[in-house]
Short mmCIF file of C-alpha atoms and ligand atoms in Angstrom, two decimals:
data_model
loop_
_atom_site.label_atom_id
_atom_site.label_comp_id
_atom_site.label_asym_id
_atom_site.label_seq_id
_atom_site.Cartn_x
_atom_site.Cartn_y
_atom_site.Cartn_z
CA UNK C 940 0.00 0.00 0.00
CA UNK C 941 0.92 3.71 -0.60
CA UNK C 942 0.77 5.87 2.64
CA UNK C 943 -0.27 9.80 1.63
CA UNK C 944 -0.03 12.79 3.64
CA UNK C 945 -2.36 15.91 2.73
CA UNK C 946 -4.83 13.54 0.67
CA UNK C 947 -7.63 15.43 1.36
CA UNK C 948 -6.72 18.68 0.19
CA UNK C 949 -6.22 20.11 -3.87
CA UNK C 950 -3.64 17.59 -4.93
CA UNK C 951 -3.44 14.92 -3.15
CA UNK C 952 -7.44 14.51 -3.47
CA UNK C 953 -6.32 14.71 -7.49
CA UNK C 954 -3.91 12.60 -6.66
CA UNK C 955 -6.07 9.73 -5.06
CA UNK C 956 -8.57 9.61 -7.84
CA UNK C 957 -6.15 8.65 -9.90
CA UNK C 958 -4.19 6.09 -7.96
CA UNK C 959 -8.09 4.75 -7.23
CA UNK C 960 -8.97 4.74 -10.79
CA UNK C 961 -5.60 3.78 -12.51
CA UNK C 962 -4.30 1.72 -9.82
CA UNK C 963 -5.05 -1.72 -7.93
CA UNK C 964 -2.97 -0.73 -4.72
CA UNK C 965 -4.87 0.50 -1.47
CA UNK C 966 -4.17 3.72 -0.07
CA UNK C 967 -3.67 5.40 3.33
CA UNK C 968 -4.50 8.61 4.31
CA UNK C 969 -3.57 10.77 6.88
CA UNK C 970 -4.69 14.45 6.98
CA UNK C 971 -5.20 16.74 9.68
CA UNK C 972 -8.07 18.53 7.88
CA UNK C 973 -6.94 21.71 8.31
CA UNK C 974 -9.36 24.62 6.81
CA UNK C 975 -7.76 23.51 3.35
CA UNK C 976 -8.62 20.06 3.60
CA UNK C 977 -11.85 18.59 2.69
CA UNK C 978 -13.43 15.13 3.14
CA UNK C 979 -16.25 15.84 0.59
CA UNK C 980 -13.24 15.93 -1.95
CA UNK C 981 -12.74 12.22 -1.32
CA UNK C 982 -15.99 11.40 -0.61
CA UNK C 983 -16.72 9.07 -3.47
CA UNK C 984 -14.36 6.50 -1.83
CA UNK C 985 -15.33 6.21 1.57
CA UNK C 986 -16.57 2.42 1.34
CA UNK C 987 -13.62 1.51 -1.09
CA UNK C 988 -12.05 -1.76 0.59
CA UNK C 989 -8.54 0.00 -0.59
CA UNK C 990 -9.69 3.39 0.70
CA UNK C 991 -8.34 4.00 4.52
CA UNK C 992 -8.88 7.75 5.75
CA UNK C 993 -7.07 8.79 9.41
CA UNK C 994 -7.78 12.06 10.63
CA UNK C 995 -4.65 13.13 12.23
CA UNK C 996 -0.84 15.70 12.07
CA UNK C 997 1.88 14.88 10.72
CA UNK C 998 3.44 16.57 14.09
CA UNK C 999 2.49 13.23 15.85
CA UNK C 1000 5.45 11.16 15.51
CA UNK C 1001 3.30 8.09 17.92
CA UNK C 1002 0.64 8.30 14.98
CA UNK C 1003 2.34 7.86 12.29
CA UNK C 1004 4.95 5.43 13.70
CA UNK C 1005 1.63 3.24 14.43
CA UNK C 1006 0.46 3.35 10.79
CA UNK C 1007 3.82 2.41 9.56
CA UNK C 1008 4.02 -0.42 11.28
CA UNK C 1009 0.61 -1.54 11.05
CA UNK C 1010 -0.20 -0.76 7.19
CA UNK C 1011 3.31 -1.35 6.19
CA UNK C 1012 3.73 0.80 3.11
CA UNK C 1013 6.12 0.38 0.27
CA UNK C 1014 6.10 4.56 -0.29
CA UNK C 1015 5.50 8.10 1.76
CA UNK C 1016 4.10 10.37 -0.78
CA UNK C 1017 4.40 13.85 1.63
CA UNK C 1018 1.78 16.35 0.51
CA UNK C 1019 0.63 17.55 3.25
CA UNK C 1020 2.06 21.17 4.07
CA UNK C 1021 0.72 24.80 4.45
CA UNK C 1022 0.18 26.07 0.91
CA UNK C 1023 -1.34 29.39 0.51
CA UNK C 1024 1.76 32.23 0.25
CA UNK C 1025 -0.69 35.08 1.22
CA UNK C 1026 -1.44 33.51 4.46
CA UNK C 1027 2.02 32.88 5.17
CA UNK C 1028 2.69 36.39 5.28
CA UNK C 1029 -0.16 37.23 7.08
CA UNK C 1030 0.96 34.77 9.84
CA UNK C 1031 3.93 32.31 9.13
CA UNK C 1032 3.34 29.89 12.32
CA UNK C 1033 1.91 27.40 11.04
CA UNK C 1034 3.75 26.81 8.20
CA UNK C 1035 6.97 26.21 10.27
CA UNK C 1036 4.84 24.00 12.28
CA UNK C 1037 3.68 22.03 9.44
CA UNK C 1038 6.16 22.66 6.65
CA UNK C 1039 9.20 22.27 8.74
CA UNK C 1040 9.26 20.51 12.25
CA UNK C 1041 6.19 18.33 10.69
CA UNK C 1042 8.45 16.91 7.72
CA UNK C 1043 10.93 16.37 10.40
CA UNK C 1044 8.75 14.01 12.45
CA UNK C 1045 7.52 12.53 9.60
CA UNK C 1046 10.82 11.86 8.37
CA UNK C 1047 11.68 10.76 11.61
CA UNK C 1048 9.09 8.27 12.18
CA UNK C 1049 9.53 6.95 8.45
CA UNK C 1050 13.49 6.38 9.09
CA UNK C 1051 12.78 4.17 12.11
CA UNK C 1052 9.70 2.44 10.02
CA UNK C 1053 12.49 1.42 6.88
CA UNK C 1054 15.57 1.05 9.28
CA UNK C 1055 13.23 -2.21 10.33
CA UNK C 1056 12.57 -3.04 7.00
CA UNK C 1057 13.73 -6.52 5.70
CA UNK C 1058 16.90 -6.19 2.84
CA UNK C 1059 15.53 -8.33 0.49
CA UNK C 1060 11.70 -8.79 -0.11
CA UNK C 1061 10.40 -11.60 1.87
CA UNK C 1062 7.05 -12.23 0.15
CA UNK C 1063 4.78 -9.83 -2.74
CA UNK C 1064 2.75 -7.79 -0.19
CA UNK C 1065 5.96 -7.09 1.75
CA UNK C 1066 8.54 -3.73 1.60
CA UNK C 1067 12.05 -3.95 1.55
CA UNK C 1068 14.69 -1.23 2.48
CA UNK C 1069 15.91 -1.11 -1.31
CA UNK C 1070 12.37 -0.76 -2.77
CA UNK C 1071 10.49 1.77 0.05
CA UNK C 1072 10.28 5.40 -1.22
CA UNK C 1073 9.51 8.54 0.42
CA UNK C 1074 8.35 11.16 -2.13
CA UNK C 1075 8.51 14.63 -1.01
CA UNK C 1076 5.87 16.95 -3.07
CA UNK C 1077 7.74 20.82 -3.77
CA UNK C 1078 7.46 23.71 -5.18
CA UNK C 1079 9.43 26.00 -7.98
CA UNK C 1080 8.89 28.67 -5.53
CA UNK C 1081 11.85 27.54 -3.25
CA UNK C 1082 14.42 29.26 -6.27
CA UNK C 1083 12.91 32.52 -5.71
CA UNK C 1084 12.29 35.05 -8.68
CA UNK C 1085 13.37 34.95 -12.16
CA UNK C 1086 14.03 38.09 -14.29
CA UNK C 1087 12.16 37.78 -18.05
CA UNK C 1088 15.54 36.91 -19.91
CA UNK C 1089 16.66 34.71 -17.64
CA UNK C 1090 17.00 30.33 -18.27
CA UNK C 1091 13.99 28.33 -15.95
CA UNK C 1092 14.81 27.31 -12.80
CA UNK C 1093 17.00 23.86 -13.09
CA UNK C 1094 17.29 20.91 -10.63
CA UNK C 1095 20.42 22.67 -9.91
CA UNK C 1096 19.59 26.08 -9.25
CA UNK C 1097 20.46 27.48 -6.34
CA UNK C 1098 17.79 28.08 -3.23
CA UNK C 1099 16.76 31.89 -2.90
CA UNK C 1100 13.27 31.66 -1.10
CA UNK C 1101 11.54 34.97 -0.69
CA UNK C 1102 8.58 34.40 1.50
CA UNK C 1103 7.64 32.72 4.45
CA UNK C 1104 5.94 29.98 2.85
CA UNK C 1105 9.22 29.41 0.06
CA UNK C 1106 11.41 29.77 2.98
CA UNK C 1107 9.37 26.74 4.90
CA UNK C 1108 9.24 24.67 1.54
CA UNK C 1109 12.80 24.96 1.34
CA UNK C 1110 13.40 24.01 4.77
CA UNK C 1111 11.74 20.93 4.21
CA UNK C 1112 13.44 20.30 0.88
CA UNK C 1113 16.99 20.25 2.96
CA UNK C 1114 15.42 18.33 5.62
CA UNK C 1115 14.61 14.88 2.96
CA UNK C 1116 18.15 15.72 1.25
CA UNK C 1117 19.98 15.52 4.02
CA UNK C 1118 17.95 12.13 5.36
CA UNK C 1119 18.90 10.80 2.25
CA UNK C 1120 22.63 11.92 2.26
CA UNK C 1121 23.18 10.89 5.97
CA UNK C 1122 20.83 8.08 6.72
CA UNK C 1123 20.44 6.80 3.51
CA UNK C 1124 16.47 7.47 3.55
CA UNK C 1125 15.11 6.48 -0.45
CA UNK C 1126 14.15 9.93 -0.63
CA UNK C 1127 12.65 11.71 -3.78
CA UNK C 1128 12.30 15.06 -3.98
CA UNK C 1129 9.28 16.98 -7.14
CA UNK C 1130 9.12 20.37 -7.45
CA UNK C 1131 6.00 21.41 -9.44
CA UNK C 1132 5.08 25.16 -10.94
CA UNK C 1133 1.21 26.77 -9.83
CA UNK C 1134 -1.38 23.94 -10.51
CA UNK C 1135 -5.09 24.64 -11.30
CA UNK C 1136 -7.93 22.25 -11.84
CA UNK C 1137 -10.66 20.42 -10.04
CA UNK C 1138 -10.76 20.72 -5.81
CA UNK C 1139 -8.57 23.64 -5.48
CA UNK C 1140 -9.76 25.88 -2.73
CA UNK C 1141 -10.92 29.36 -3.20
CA UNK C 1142 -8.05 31.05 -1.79
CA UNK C 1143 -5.79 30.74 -5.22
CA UNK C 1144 -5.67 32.77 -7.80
CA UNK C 1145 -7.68 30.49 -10.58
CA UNK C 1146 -10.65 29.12 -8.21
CA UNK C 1147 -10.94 32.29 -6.66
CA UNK C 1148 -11.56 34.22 -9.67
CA UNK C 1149 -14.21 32.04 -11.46
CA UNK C 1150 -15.70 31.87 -7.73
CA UNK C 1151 -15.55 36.10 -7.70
CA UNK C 1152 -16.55 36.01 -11.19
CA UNK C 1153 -19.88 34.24 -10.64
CA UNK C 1154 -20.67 36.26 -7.59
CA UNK C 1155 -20.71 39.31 -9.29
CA UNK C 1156 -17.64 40.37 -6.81
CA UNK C 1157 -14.12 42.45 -7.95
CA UNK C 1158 -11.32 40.25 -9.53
CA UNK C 1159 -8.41 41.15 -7.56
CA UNK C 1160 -5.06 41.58 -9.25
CA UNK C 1161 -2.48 42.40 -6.74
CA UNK C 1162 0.04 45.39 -8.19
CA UNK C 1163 0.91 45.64 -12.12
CA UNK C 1164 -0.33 41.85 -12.87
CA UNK C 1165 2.78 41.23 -14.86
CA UNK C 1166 3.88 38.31 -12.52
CA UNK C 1167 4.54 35.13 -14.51
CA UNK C 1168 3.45 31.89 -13.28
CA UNK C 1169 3.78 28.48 -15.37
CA UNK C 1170 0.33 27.22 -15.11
CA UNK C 1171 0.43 23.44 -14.84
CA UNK C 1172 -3.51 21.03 -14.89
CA UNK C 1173 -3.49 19.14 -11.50
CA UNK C 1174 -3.66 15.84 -13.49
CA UNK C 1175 -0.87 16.27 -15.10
CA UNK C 1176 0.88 16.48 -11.93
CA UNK C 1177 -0.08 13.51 -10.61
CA UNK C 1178 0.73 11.96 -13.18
CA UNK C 1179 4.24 12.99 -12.56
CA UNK C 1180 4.65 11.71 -9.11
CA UNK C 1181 3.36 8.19 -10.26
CA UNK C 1182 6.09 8.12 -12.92
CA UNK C 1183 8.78 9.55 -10.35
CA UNK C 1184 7.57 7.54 -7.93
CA UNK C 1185 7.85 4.33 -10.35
CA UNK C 1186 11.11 5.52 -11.59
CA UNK C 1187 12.72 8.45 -9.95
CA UNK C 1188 15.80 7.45 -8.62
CA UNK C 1189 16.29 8.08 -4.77
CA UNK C 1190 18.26 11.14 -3.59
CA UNK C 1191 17.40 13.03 -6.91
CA UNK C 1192 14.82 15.85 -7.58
CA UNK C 1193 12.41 16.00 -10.17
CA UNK C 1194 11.03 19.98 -12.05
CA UNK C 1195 7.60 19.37 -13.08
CA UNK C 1196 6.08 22.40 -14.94
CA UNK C 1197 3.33 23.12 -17.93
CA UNK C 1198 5.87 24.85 -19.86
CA UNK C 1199 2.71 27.62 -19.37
CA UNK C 1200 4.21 30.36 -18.75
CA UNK C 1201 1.49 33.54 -18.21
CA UNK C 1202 1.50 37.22 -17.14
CA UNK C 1203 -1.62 37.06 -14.44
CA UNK C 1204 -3.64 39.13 -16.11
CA UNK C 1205 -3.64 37.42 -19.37
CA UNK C 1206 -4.76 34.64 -17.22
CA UNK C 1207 -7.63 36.59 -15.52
CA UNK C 1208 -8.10 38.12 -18.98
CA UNK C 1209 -8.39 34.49 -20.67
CA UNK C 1210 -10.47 33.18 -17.98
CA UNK C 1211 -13.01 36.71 -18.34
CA UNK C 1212 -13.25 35.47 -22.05
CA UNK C 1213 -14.55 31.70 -21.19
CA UNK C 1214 -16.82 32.83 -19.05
CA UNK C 1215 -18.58 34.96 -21.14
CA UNK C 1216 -18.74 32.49 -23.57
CA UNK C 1217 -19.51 29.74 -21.44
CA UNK C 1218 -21.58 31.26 -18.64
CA UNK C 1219 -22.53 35.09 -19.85
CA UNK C 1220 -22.91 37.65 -17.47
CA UNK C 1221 -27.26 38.28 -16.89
CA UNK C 1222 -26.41 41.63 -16.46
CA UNK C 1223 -24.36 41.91 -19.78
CA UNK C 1224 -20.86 42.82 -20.76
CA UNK C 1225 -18.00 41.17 -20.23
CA UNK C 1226 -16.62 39.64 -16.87
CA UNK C 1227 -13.31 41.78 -17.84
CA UNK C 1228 -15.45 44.80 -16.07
CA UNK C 1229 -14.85 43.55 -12.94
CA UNK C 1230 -10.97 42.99 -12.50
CA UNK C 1231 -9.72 45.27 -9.78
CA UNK C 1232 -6.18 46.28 -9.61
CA UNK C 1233 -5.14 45.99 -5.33
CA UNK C 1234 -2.57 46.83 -3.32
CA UNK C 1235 0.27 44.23 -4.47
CA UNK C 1236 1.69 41.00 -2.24
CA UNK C 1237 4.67 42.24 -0.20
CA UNK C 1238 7.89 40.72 -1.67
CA UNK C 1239 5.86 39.37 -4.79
CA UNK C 1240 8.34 37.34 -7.32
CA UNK C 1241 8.16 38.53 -10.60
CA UNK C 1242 8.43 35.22 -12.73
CA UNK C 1243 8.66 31.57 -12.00
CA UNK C 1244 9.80 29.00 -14.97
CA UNK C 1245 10.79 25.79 -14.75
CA UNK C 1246 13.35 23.22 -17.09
CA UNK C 1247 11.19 20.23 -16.94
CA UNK C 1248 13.90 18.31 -19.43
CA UNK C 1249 15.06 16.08 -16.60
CA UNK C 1250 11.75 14.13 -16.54
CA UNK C 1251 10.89 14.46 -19.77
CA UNK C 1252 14.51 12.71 -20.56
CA UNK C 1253 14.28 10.05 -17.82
CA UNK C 1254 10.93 9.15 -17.67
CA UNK C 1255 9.19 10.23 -20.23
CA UNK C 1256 6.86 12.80 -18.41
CA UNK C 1257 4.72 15.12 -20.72
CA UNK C 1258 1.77 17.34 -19.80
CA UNK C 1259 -1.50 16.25 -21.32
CA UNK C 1260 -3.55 19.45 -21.37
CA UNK C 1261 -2.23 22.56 -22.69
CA UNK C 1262 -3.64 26.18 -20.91
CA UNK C 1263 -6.80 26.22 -22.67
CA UNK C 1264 -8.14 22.59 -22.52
CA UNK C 1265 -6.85 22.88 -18.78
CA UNK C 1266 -8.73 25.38 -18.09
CA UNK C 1267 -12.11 24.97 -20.04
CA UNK C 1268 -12.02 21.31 -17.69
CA UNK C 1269 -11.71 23.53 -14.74
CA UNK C 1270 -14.15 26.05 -15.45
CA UNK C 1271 -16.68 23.17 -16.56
CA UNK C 1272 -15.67 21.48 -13.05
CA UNK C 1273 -16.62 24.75 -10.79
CA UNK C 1274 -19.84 25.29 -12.60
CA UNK C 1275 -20.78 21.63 -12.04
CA UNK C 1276 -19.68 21.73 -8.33
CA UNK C 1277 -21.47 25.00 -6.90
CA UNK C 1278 -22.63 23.36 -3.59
CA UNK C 1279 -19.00 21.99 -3.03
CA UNK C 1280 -18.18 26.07 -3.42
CA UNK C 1281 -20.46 27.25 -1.15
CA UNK C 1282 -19.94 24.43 1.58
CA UNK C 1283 -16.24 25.71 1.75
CA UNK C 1284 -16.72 29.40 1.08
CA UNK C 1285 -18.77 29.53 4.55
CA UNK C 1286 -17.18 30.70 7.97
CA UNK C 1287 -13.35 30.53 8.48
CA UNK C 1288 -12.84 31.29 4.65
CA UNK C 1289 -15.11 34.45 4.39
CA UNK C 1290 -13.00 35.56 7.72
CA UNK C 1291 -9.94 35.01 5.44
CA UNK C 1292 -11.09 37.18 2.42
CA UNK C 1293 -12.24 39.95 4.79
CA UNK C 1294 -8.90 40.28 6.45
CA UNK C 1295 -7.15 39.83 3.81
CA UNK C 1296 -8.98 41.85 0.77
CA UNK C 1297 -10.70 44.04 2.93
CA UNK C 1298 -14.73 44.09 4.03
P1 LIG A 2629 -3.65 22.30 0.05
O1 LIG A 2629 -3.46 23.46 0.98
O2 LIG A 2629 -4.83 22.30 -0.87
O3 LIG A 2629 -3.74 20.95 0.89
C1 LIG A 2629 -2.87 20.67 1.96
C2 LIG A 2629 -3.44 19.47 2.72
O4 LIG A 2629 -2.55 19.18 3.81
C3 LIG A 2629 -4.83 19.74 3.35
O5 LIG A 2629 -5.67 18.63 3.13
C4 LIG A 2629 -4.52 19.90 4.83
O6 LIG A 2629 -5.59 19.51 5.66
C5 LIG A 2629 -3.32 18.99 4.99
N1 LIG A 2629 -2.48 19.35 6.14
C6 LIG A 2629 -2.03 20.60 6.47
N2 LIG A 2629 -1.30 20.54 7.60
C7 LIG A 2629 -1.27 19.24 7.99
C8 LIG A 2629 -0.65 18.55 9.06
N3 LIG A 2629 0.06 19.20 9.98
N4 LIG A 2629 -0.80 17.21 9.13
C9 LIG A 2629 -1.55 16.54 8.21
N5 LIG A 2629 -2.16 17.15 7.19
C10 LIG A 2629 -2.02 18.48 7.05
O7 LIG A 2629 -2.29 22.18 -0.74
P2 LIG A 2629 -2.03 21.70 -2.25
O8 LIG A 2629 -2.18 22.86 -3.14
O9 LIG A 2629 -2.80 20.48 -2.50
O10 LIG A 2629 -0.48 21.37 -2.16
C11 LIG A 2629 -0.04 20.06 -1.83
C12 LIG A 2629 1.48 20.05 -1.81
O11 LIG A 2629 1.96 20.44 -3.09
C13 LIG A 2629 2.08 21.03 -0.81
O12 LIG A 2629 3.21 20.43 -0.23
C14 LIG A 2629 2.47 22.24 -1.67
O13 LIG A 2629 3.56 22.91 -1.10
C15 LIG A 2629 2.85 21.55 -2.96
N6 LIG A 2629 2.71 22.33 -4.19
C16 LIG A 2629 1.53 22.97 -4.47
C17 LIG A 2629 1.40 23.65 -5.67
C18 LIG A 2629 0.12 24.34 -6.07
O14 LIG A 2629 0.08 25.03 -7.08
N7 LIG A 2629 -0.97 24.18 -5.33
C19 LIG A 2629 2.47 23.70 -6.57
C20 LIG A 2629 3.67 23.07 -6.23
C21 LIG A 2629 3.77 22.37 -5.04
O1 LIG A 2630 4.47 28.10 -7.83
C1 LIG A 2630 3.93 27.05 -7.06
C2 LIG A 2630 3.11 27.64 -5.95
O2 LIG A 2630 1.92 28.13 -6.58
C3 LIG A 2630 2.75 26.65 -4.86
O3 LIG A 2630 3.93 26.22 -4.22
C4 LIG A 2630 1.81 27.30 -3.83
O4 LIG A 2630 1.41 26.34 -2.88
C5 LIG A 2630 0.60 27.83 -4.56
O5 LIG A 2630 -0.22 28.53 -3.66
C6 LIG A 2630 1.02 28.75 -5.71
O6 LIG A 2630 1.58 29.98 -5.19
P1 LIG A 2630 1.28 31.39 -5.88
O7 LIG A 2630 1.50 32.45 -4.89
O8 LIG A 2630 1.99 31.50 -7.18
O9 LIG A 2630 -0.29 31.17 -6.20
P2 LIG A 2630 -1.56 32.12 -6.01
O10 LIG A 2630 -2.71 31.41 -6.66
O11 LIG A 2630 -1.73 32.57 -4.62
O12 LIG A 2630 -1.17 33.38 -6.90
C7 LIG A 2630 -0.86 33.24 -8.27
C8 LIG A 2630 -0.45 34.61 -8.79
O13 LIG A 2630 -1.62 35.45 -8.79
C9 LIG A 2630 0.57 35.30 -7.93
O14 LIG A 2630 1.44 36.07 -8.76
C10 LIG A 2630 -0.25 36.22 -7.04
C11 LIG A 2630 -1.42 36.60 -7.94
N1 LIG A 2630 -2.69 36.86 -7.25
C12 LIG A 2630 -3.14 35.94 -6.34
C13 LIG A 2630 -4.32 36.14 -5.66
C14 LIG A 2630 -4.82 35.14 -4.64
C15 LIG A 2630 -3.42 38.00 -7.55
O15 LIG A 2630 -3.02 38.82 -8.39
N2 LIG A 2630 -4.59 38.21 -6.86
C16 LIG A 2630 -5.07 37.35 -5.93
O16 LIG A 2630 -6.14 37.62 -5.33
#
């Protein structure tokens, strides 16, 4: 079986559809459900017979140390973090909490799990040392901020992190290196560019902006909107980490990216266009009339870009959906879903977008 942390939030809920609908292996869960994690997103698989779900941190060494031992996995996939950069600057906290010193009891209690591991495999439902993985789920944003003429961030780049949530990210990144250096941990390290798609919570650019959109409500673009992102469809993702999970080899890091890379207002100006193709405005006019330029994100990078030629070269990793088939699948996905909007747009998260956008 494949243990997952964070499988209840945007990608690891991606992420266990497919293993569920591609895949014969069971999964375990663990996920602290956080405000950014949702059981609804996994709710189709509740009375799966390979579906176990365990509500719990990744802080609690005893916990996890339990599961290990009792599930026996072959693989860690480690999603499970503190995502949202905004936040982060708001209050940082939690993402050391999580981010950091939570990798490093996971990593902890993993160790001891594979240090008791057999050397060869003793039978076909059992790990060995050689074979376990733990896959560590990243982020391009732990290189920092590219100028426009300047080469994509490489595997080899080095780490400039500008904001709290980078700086946690790449805290984390050191911490699985180094357990692979020194202890010899089958570590695997993925670092992916912005994702968009199906499940993602109202607090990122893309969902929050088709959820603004619909409500009639401003579309806020923080400063000039000339930041670049490489805009990457969740599937695709996944898709990744089951090929560098497969075949990455351990101690080595993986760029995953949509080779998408888009000023934020052509993506708010793209997404404007759908819409009032796909879902007109009853009022009239285009959705365009409601972008809002606002006050922009202290220490904002400028342009992320990533060399995916590494995966593409070793194991023959390609992104299915370009920006616009991506997209329309996303946009068709939010109009379909409206009550799973408004079940998580309630309480804690309208707190969040009055603090942080203003009443
Ligand atoms: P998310 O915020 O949607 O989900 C995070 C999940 O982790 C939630 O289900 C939450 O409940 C859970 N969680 C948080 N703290 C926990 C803890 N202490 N113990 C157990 N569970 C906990 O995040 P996401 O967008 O799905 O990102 C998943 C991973 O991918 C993260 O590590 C993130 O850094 C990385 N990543 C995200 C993107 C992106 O564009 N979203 C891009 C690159 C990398
Ligand atoms: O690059 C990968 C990262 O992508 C992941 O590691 C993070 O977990 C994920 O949150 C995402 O970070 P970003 O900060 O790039 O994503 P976000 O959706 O918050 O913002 C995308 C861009 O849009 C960024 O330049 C900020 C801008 N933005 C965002 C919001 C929420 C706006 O202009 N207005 C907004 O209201």
């Amino acid at each position: 079986m494949i243990f997952i942390t964070g499988g209840a939030g945007f990608i690891g809920s991606n992420f266990v559809h497919l293993w569920m609908n591609e895949s014969t292996e069971p999964l375990l869960i663990l996920d602290k459900l956080t405000y950014a994690g949702n059981l609804e997103n996994l709710s189709e698989w509740r009375h799966h017979p390979r579906y176990h779900f365990v509500q719990g941190d990744i802080n609690d060494r005893a916990l996890i140390q339990h599961l290990l031992n009792h599930h026996t996995p072959r693989a860690v996939l480690h999603f499970a973090a503190e995502s949202h950069v905004d936040r982060s600057i708001a209050g940082a906290a939690d993402f050391i909490q999580t981010n950091v010193t939570g990798t490093f009891q996971l990593l902890e209690a993993v160790r001891a799990y594979w240090n008791g591991l057999p050397e060869t495999v003793p039978g076909p439902d059992h790990p060995s040392r050689p074979h376990f993985r733990f896959l560590h789920v990243s982020t391009d944003e732990v290189y920092g901020s590219l100028s426009p003429s300047d080469p994509p961030f490489s595997e080899t780049t080095p780490y400039a992190p500008n904001n709290p949530y980078s700086a946690s990210k790449s805290a984390s990144d050191h911490l699985v290196r180094a357990w692979h250096h020194t202890y010899g941990l089958p570590t695997l390290i993925t670092n992916c560019s912005n994702n968009y798609g199906p499940y993602q919570f109202p607090e990122k650019l893309i969902p929050l902006l088709i959820h603004n959109a619909l409500a009639g409500k401003p579309l806020p673009i923080y400063g000039d909107g000339q930041q670049i992102r490489d805009w990457l469809f969740v599937t695709d993702h996944c898709r990744a980490i089951a090929k560098v999970l497969k075949a990455g080899r351990p101690g080595e890091s993986y760029h995953i990216g949509g080779a998408h890379e888009l000023p934020n207002l052509t993506v708010v100006h793209t997404l404007c266009d759908l819409l009032d193709t796909l879902h007109p405005r009853k009022t009239g006019g285009s959705y365009r009339e409601q972008i809002t330029f606002v006050a922009d994100r202290p220490g904002h990078d400028r342009r992320y870009a990533m060399d995916t030629r590494k995966i593409q070269r070793e194991l023959d990793w390609h992104p299915l959906e370009n920006f616009d088939s991506g997209l329309r699948k996303t946009l068709a996905w939010y109009l379909q879903h409206q009550e799973w909007v408004s079940h998580i747009t309630s309480g804690a998260y309208r707190e969040w977008i009055k603090q942080h956008y203003g009443p």
